[in-house]
């Protein structure tokens, strides 16, 4: 048996919806450029304002802390009457900080000198 070469039909070689496709691509590019320009202008405007007043940058950086899973977590209040404590979400790091704060004396540990 001789193998036949596959020849697609004339209709399948034409681009699919070429007019609308090209128009959509052009509109998408125009919209994307406009959006990029507005973001860039906002970024440079903010940079100019922050160069004049550095406290604005400090405030923005302090405010823009990303919300990670750990920061979104809601901790359970730990009471003495919770029983065995199974299934309770507790912030171990916060408890360690509280324990260290309780153990350290308030005035640096001087014994009256």
GROMACS .gro file of C-alpha atoms in nm:
model
  113
    1UNK     CA    1   0.000   0.000   0.000
    2UNK     CA    2   0.137   0.334  -0.100
    3UNK     CA    3   0.105   0.611   0.155
    4UNK     CA    4  -0.091   0.918   0.051
    5UNK     CA    5   0.022   1.263   0.148
    6UNK     CA    6  -0.231   1.446   0.356
    7UNK     CA    7  -0.355   1.761   0.187
    8UNK     CA    8  -0.577   1.990   0.389
    9UNK     CA    9  -0.873   2.144   0.217
   10UNK     CA   10  -0.856   2.499   0.088
   11UNK     CA   11  -1.093   2.619   0.362
   12UNK     CA   12  -0.879   2.482   0.644
   13UNK     CA   13  -0.571   2.676   0.530
   14UNK     CA   14  -0.748   3.011   0.566
   15UNK     CA   15  -0.700   3.184   0.901
   16UNK     CA   16  -0.989   3.131   1.136
   17UNK     CA   17  -1.195   3.451   1.159
   18UNK     CA   18  -0.899   3.655   1.046
   19UNK     CA   19  -1.071   3.994   1.042
   20UNK     CA   20  -1.215   3.973   1.393
   21UNK     CA   21  -0.905   3.804   1.525
   22UNK     CA   22  -0.674   4.078   1.404
   23UNK     CA   23  -0.910   4.347   1.528
   24UNK     CA   24  -0.929   4.184   1.873
   25UNK     CA   25  -0.551   4.157   1.884
   26UNK     CA   26  -0.508   4.525   1.796
   27UNK     CA   27  -0.768   4.632   2.052
   28UNK     CA   28  -0.602   4.415   2.317
   29UNK     CA   29  -0.262   4.569   2.241
   30UNK     CA   30  -0.407   4.923   2.256
   31UNK     CA   31  -0.583   4.849   2.586
   32UNK     CA   32  -0.271   4.689   2.733
   33UNK     CA   33  -0.051   4.984   2.634
   34UNK     CA   34  -0.298   5.232   2.782
   35UNK     CA   35  -0.313   5.035   3.107
   36UNK     CA   36   0.067   5.012   3.123
   37UNK     CA   37   0.097   5.387   3.063
   38UNK     CA   38  -0.145   5.470   3.344
   39UNK     CA   39   0.039   5.236   3.584
   40UNK     CA   40   0.373   5.386   3.484
   41UNK     CA   41   0.243   5.743   3.528
   42UNK     CA   42   0.105   5.653   3.872
   43UNK     CA   43   0.436   5.493   3.970
   44UNK     CA   44   0.640   5.797   3.865
   45UNK     CA   45   0.395   6.040   4.028
   46UNK     CA   46   0.424   5.845   4.354
   47UNK     CA   47   0.804   5.842   4.319
   48UNK     CA   48   0.817   6.221   4.274
   49UNK     CA   49   0.596   6.274   4.579
   50UNK     CA   50   0.803   6.033   4.788
   51UNK     CA   51   1.126   6.207   4.683
   52UNK     CA   52   0.982   6.532   4.821
   53UNK     CA   53   0.852   6.369   5.141
   54UNK     CA   54   1.031   6.043   5.245
   55UNK     CA   55   0.776   5.978   5.520
   56UNK     CA   56   0.523   5.890   5.247
   57UNK     CA   57   0.748   5.606   5.130
   58UNK     CA   58   0.793   5.478   5.485
   59UNK     CA   59   0.417   5.486   5.540
   60UNK     CA   60   0.348   5.304   5.209
   61UNK     CA   61   0.607   5.033   5.280
   62UNK     CA   62   0.474   4.986   5.633
   63UNK     CA   63   0.119   4.956   5.501
   64UNK     CA   64   0.197   4.722   5.208
   65UNK     CA   65   0.267   4.404   5.401
   66UNK     CA   66   0.153   4.103   5.196
   67UNK     CA   67  -0.120   3.887   5.341
   68UNK     CA   68   0.026   3.541   5.374
   69UNK     CA   69  -0.149   3.238   5.514
   70UNK     CA   70   0.013   3.297   5.852
   71UNK     CA   71  -0.104   3.659   5.862
   72UNK     CA   72  -0.461   3.562   5.766
   73UNK     CA   73  -0.490   3.291   6.030
   74UNK     CA   74  -0.731   3.356   6.315
   75UNK     CA   75  -0.595   3.217   6.640
   76UNK     CA   76  -0.813   3.062   6.910
   77UNK     CA   77  -0.813   3.218   7.254
   78UNK     CA   78  -0.632   2.986   7.492
   79UNK     CA   79  -0.814   2.946   7.821
   80UNK     CA   80  -0.730   2.720   8.113
   81UNK     CA   81  -1.067   2.543   8.091
   82UNK     CA   82  -1.021   2.420   7.732
   83UNK     CA   83  -0.940   2.074   7.855
   84UNK     CA   84  -0.679   1.878   7.663
   85UNK     CA   85  -0.649   2.147   7.392
   86UNK     CA   86  -0.696   1.919   7.095
   87UNK     CA   87  -0.798   2.102   6.779
   88UNK     CA   88  -0.705   2.444   6.916
   89UNK     CA   89  -0.503   2.682   6.697
   90UNK     CA   90  -0.244   2.862   6.908
   91UNK     CA   91   0.024   3.108   6.801
   92UNK     CA   92   0.335   2.951   6.953
   93UNK     CA   93   0.562   3.243   6.860
   94UNK     CA   94   0.335   3.494   7.034
   95UNK     CA   95   0.331   3.277   7.347
   96UNK     CA   96   0.712   3.258   7.341
   97UNK     CA   97   0.737   3.639   7.311
   98UNK     CA   98   0.495   3.686   7.601
   99UNK     CA   99   0.694   3.443   7.816
  100UNK     CA  100   1.022   3.621   7.737
  101UNK     CA  101   0.864   3.959   7.817
  102UNK     CA  102   0.744   3.827   8.153
  103UNK     CA  103   1.085   3.681   8.239
  104UNK     CA  104   1.295   3.990   8.154
  105UNK     CA  105   1.294   4.266   8.416
  106UNK     CA  106   1.158   4.602   8.297
  107UNK     CA  107   1.478   4.805   8.365
  108UNK     CA  108   1.742   4.594   8.195
  109UNK     CA  109   1.815   4.356   8.482
  110UNK     CA  110   2.014   4.581   8.718
  111UNK     CA  111   1.976   4.475   9.085
  112UNK     CA  112   1.980   4.823   9.238
  113UNK     CA  113   2.322   4.942   9.123
   0.00000   0.00000   0.00000
